[in-house]
Short mmCIF file of N, CA and C in Angstrom, two decimals:
data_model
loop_
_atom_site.label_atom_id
_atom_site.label_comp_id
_atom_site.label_asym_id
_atom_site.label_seq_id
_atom_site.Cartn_x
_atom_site.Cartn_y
_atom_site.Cartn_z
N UNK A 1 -21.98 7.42 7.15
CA UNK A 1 -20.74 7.32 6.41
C UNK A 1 -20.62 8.51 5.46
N UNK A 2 -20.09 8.84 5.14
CA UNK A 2 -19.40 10.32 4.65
C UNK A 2 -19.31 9.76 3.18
N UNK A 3 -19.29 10.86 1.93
CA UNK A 3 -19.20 10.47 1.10
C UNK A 3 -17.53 10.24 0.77
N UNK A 4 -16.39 10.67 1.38
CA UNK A 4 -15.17 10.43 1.06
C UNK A 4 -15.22 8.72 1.46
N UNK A 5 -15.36 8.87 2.61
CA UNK A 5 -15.68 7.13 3.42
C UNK A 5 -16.02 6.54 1.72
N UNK A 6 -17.16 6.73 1.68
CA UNK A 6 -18.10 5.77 0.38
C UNK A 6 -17.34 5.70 -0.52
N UNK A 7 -16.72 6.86 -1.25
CA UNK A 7 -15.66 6.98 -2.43
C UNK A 7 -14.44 5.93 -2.09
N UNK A 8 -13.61 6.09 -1.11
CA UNK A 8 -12.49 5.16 -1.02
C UNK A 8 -12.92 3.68 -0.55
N UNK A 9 -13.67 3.76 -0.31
CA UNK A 9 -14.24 1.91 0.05
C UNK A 9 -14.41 1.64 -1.97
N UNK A 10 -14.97 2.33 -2.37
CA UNK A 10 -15.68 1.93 -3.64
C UNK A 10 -14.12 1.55 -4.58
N UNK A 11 -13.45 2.63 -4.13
CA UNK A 11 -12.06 2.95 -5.29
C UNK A 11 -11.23 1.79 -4.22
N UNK A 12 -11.40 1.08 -3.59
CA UNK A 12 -10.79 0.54 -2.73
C UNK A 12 -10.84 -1.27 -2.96
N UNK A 13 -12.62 -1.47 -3.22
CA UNK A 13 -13.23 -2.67 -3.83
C UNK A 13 -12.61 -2.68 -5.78
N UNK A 14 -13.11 -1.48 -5.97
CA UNK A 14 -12.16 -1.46 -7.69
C UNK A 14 -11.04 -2.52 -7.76
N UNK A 15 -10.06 -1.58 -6.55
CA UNK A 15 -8.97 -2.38 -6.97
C UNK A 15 -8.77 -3.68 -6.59
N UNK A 16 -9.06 -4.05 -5.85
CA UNK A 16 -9.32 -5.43 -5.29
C UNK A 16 -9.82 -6.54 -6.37
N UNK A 17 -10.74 -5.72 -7.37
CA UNK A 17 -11.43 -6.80 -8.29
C UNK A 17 -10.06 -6.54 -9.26
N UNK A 18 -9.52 -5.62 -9.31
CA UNK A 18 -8.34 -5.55 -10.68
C UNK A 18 -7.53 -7.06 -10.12
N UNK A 19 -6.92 -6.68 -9.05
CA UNK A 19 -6.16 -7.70 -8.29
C UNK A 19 -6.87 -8.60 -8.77
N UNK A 20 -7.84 -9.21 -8.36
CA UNK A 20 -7.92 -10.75 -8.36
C UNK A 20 -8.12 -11.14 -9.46
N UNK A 21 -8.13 -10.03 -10.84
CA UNK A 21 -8.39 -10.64 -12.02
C UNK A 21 -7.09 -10.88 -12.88
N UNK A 22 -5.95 -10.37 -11.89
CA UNK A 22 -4.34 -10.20 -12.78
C UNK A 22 -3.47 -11.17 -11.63
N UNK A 23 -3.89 -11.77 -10.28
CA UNK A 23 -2.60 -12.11 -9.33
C UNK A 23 -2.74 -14.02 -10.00
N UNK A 24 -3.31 -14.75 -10.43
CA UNK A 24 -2.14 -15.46 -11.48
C UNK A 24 -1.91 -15.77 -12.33
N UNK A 25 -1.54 -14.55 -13.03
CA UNK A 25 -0.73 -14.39 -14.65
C UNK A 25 0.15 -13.70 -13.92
N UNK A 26 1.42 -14.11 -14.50
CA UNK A 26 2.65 -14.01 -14.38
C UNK A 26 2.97 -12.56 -14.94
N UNK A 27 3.81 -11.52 -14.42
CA UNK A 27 4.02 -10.12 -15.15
C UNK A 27 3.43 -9.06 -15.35
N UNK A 28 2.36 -9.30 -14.43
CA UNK A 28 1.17 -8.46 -14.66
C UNK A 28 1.51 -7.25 -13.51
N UNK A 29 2.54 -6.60 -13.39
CA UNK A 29 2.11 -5.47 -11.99
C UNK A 29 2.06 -4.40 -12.65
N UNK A 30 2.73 -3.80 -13.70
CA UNK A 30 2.37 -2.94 -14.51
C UNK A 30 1.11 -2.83 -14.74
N UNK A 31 0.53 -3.68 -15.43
CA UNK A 31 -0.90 -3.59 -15.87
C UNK A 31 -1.70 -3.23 -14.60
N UNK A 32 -1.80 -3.64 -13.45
CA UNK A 32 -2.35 -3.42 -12.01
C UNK A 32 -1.80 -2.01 -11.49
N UNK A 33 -0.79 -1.70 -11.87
CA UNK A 33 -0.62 -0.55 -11.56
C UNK A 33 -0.81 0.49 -12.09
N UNK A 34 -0.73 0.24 -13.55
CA UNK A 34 -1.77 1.79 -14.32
C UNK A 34 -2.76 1.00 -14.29
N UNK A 35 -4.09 0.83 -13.82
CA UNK A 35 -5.41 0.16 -13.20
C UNK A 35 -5.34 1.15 -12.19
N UNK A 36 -4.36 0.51 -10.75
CA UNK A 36 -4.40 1.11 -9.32
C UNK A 36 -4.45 2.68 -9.68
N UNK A 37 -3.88 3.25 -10.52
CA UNK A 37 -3.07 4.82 -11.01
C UNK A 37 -4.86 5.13 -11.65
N UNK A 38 -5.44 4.59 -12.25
CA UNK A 38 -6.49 4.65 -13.26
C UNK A 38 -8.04 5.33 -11.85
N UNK A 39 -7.66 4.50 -11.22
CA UNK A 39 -8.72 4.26 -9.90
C UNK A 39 -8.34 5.47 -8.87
N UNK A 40 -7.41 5.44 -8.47
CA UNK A 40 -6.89 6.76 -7.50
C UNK A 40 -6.62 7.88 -7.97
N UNK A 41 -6.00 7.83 -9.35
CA UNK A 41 -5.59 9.03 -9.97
C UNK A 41 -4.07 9.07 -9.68
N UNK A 42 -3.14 8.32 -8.63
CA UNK A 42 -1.81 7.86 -8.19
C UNK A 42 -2.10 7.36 -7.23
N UNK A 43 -0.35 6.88 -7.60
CA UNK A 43 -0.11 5.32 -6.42
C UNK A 43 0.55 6.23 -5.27
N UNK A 44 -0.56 6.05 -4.28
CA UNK A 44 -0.02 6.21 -2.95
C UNK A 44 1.03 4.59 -2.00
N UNK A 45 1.37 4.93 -1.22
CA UNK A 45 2.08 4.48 -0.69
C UNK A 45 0.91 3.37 0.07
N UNK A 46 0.17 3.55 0.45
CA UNK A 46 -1.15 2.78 0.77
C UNK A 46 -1.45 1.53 -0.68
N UNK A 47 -2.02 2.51 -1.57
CA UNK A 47 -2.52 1.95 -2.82
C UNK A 47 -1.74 0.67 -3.30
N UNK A 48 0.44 0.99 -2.94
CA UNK A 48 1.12 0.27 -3.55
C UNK A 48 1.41 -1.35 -2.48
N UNK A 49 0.83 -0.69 -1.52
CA UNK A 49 0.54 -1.35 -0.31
C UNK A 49 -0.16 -2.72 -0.90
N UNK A 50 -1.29 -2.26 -0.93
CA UNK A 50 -2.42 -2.88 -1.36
C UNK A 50 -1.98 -3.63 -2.26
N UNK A 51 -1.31 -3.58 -3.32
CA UNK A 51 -1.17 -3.79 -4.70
C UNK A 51 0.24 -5.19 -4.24
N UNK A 52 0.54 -4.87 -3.53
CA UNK A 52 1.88 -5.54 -3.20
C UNK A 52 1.27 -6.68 -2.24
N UNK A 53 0.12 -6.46 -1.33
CA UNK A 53 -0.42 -8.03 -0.18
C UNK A 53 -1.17 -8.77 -1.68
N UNK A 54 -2.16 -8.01 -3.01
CA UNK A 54 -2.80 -8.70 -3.32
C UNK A 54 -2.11 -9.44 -4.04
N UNK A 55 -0.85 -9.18 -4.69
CA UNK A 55 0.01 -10.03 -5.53
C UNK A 55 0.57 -10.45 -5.33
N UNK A 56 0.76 -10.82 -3.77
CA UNK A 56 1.56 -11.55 -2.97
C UNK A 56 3.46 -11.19 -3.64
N UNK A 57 3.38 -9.75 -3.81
CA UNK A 57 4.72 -9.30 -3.97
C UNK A 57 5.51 -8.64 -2.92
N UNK A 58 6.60 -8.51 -2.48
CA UNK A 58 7.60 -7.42 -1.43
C UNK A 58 6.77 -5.95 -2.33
N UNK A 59 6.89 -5.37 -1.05
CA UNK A 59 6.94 -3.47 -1.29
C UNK A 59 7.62 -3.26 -2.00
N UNK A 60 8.62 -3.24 -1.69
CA UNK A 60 9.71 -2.83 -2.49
C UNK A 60 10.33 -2.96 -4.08
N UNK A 61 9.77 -4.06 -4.19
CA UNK A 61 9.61 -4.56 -6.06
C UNK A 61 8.23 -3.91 -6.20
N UNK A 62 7.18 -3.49 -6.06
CA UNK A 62 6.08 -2.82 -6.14
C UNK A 62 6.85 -1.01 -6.10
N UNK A 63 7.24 -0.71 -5.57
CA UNK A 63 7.17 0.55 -5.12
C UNK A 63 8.55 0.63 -6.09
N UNK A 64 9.72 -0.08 -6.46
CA UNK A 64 10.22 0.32 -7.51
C UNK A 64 10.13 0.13 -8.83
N UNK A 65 9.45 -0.50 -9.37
CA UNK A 65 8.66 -0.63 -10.61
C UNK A 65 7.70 0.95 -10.82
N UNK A 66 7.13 1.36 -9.56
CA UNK A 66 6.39 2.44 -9.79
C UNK A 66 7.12 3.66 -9.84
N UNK A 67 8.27 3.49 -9.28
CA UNK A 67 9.34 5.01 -9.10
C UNK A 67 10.29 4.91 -10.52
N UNK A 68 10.18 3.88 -10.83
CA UNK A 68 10.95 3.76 -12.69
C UNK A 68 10.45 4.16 -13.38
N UNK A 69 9.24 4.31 -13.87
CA UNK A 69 8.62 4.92 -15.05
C UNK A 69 7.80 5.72 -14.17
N UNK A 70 8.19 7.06 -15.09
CA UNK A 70 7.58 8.32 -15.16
C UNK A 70 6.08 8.59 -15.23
N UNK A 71 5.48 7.41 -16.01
CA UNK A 71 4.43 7.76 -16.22
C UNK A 71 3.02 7.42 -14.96
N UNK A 72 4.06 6.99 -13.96
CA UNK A 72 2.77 7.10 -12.79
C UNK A 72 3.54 7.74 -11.56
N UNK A 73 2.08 8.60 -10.97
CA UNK A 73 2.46 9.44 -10.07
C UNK A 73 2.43 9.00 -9.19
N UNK A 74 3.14 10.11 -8.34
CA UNK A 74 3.48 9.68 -6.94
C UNK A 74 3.07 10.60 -5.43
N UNK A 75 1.74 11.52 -6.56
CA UNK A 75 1.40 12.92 -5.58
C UNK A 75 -0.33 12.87 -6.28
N UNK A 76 -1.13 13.95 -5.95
CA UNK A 76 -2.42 13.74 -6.60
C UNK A 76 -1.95 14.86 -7.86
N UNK A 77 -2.37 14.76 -9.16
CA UNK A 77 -2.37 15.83 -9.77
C UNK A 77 -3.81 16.30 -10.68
N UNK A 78 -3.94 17.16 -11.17
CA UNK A 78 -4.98 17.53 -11.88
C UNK A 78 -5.91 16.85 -12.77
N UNK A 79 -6.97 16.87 -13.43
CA UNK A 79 -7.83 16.12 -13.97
C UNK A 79 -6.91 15.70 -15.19
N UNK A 80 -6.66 16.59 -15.72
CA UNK A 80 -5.83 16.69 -16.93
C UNK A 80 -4.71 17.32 -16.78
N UNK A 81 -3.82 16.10 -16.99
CA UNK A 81 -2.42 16.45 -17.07
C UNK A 81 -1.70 16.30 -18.63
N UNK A 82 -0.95 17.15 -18.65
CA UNK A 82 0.34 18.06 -20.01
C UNK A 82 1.51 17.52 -19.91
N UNK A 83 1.72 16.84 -20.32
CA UNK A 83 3.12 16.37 -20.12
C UNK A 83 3.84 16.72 -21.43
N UNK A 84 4.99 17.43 -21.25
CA UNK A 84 5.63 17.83 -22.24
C UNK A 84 6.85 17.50 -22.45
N UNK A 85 6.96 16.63 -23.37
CA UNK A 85 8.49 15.85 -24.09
C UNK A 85 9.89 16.47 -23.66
N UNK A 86 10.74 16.05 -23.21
CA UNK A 86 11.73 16.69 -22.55
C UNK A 86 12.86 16.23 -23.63
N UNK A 87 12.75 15.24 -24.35
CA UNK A 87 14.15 14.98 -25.57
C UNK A 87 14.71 15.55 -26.46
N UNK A 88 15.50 15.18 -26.76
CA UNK A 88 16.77 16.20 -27.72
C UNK A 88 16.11 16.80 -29.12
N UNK A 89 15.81 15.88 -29.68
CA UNK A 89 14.66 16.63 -30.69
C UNK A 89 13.37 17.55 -30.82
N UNK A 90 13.09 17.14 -29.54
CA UNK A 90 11.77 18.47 -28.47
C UNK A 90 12.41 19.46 -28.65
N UNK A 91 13.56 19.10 -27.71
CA UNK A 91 14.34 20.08 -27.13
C UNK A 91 14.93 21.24 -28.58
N UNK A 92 15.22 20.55 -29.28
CA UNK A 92 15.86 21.44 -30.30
C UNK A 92 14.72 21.99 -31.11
N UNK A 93 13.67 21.88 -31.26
CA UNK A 93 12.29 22.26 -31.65
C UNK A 93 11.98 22.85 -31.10
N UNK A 94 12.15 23.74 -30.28
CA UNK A 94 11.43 24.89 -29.01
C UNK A 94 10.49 24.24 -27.83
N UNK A 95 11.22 22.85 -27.67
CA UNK A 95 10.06 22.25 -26.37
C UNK A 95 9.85 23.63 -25.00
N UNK A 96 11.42 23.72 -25.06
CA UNK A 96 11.46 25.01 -23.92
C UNK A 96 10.56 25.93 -24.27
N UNK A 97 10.55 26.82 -25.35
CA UNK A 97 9.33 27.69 -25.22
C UNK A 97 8.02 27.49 -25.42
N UNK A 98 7.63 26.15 -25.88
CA UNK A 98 6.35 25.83 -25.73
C UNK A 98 6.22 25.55 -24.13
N UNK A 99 7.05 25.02 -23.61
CA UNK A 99 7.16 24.78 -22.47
C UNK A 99 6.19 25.82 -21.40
N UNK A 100 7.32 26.77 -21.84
CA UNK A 100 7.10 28.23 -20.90
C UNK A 100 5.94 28.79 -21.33
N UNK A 101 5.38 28.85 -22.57
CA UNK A 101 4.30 29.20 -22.69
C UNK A 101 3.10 28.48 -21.76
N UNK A 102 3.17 26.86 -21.57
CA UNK A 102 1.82 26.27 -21.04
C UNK A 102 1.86 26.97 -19.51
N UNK A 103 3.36 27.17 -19.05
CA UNK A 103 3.46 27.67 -17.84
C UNK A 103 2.77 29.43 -17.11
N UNK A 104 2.88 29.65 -18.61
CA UNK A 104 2.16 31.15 -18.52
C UNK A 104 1.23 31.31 -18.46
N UNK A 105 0.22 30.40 -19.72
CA UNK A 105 -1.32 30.31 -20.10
C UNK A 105 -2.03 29.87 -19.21
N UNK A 106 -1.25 28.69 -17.84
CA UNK A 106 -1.85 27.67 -16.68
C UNK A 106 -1.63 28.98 -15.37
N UNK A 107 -0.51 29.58 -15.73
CA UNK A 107 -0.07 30.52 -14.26
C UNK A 107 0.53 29.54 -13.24
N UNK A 108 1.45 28.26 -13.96
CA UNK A 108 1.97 27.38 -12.80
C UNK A 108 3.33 26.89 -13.08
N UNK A 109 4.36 26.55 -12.81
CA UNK A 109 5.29 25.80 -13.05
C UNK A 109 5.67 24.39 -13.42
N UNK A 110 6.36 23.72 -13.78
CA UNK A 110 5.77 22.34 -14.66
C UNK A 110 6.19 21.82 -12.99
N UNK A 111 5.50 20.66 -13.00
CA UNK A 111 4.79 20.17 -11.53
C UNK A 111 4.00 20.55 -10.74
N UNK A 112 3.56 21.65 -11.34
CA UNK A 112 2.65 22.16 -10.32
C UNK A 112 1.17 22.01 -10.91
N UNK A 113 0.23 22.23 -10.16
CA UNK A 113 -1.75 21.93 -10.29
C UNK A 113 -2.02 23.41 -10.14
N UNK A 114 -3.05 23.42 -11.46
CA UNK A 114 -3.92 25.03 -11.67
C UNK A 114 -4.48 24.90 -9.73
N UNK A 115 -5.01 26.06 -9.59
CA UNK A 115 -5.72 26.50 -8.35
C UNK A 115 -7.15 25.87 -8.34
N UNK A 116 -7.42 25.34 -9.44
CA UNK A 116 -8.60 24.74 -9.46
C UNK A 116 -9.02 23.20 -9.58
N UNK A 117 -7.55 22.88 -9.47
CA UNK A 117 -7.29 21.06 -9.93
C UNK A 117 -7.78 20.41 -11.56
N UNK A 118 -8.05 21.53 -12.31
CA UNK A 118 -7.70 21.19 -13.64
C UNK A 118 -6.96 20.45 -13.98
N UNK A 119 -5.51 21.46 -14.50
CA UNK A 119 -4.43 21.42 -14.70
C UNK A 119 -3.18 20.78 -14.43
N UNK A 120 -2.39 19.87 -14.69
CA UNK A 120 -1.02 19.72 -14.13
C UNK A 120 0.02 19.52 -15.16
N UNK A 121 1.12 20.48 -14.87
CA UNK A 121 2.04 20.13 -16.19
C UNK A 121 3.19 19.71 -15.78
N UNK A 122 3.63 18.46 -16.44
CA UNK A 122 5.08 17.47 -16.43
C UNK A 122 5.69 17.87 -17.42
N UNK A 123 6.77 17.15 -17.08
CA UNK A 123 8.14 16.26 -18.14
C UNK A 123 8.07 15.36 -17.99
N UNK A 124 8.12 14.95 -19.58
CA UNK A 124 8.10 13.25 -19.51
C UNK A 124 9.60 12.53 -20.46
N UNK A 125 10.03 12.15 -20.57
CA UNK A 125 10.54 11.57 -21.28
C UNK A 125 10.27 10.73 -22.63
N UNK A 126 11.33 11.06 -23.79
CA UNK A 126 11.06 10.58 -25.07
C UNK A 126 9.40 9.76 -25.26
N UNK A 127 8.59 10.64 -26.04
CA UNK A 127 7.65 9.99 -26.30
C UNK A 127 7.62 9.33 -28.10
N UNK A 128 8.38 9.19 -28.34
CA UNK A 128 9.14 8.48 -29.40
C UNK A 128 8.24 8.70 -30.87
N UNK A 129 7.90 10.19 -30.97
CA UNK A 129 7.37 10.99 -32.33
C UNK A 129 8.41 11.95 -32.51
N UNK A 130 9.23 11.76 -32.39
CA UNK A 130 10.51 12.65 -32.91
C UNK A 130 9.91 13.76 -34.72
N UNK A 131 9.17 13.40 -34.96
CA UNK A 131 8.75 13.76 -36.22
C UNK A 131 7.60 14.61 -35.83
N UNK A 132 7.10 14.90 -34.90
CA UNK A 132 6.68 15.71 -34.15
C UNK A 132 6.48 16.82 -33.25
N UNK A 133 7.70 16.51 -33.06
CA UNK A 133 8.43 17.37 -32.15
C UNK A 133 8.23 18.85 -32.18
N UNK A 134 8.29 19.72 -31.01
CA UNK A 134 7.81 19.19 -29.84
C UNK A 134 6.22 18.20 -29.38
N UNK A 135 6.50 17.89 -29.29
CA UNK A 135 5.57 16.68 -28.87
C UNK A 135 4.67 17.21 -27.42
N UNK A 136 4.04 17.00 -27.10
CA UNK A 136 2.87 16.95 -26.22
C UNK A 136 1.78 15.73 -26.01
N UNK A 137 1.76 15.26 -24.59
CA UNK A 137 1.06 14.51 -24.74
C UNK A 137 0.16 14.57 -23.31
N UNK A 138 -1.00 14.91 -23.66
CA UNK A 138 -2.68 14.84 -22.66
C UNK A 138 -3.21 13.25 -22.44
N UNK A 139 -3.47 13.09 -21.78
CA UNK A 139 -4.05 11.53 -21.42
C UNK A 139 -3.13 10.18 -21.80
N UNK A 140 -3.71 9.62 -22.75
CA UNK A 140 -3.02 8.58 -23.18
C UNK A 140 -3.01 8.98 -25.00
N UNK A 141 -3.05 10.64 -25.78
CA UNK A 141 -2.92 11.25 -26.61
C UNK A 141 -1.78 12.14 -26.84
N UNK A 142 -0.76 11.68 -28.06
CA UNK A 142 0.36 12.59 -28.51
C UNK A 142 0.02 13.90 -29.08
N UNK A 143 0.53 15.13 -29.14
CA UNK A 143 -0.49 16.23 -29.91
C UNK A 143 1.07 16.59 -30.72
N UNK A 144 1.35 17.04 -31.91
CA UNK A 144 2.51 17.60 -31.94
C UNK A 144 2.57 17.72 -33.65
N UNK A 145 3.55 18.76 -34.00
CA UNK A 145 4.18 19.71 -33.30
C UNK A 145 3.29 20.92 -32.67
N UNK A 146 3.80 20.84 -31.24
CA UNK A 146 2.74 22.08 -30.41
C UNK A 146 3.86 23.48 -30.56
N UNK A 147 3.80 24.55 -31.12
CA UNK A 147 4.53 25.47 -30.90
C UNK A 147 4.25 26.80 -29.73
N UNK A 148 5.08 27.05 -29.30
CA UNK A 148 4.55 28.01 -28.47
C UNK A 148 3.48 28.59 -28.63
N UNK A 149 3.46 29.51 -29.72
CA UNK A 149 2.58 30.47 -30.20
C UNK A 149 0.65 29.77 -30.09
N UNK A 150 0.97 28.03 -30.63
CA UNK A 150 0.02 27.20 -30.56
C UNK A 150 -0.51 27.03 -29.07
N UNK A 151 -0.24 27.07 -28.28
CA UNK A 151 -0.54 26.89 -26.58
C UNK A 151 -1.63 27.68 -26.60
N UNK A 152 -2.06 29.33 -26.67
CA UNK A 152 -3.48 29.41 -26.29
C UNK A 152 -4.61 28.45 -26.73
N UNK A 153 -4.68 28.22 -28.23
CA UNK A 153 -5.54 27.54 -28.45
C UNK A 153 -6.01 26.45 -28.55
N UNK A 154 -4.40 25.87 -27.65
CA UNK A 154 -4.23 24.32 -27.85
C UNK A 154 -5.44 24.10 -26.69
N UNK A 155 -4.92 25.08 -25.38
CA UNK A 155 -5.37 24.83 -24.30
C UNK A 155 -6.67 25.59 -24.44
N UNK A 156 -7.64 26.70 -24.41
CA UNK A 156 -9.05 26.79 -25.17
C UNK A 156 -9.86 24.95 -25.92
N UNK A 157 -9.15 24.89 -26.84
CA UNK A 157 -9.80 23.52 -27.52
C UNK A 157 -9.99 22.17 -26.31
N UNK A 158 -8.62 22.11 -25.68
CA UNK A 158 -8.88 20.86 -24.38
C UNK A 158 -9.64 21.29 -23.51
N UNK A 159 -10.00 22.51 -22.81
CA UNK A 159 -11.22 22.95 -22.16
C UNK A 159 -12.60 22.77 -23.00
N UNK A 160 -13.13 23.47 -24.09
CA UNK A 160 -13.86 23.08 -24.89
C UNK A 160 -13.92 21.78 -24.96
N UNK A 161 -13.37 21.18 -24.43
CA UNK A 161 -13.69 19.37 -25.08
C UNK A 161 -13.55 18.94 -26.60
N UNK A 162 -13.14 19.88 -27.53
CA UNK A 162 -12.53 19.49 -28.65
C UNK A 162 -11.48 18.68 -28.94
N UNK A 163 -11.14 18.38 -30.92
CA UNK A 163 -10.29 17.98 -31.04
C UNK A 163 -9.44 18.79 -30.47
N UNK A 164 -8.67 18.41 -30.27
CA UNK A 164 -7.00 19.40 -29.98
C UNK A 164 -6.54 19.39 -31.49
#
């Protein structure tokens, strides 16, 4: 057996135990689905599969719950993903040129993965620190205000494994 074989049986049993610890409480597919997202890294069409026989839900209420919010993918992306605030108060704060800066410092376009699978930089929608702004947010962490000029060393410190 191959170690990919071994990996997706393993990430495969994961989710299976998420499932059977959320299918009866009522409301729970969100929670199973950043789990499923947690385990794969995104919800494949397989994954939502899965997610939809164990909760005895339709595809289709599975697979649009996951295409509504932004915050789970729908492709593989980088270890660490940038998601950068796309709202009116970002926006009027120089989100755009912080923007363009991460795009320069990464050498990628927002959606796109460094060459090395580091990297991936989004838009996300209102992350509701308006007092922050532009806003940035790495993992399940807000960083802000990030200014352009701030991007080399923002990104140096998240390699370093530092605070940001």
């Amino acid at each position: 057996m191959s170690d990919w074989t071994s990996d997706m049986e393993l990430k495969a049993e994961k989710l299976a135990d998420v499932i059977d610890q959320y299918k009866e409480i009522p409301g729970t597919l969100i929670t199973v689905l950043q789990e499923a997202q947690r385990i794969y890294g995104w919800l494949s069409l397989d994954v939502m599969r899965s997610v939809a026989d164990g909760l005895d839900l339709p595809l289709s209420q599975v697979a649009g719950v996951a295409s509504f919010y932004s915050f789970f993918n729908h492709q593989p992306y980088g270890e660490c993903i940038i998601r950068m605030c796309k709202s009116a108060p970002c926006h009027v704060n120089g989100a755009q040129e912080t923007l363009e800066a991460f795009e320069r410092e990464l050498g990628i376009e927002v959606g796109g993965t460094t060459a090395d699978g580091k990297y991936s930089l989004l838009l996300c929608d209102c992350l509701g620190v308006c007092d922050k702004s532009p806003a940035v947010l790495v993992g399940d962490r807000v960083y802000g205000p990030v200014t352009a000029d701030e991007v080399p060393a923002f990104l140096k410190r998240l390699e370093e494994g530092g605070d940001v």
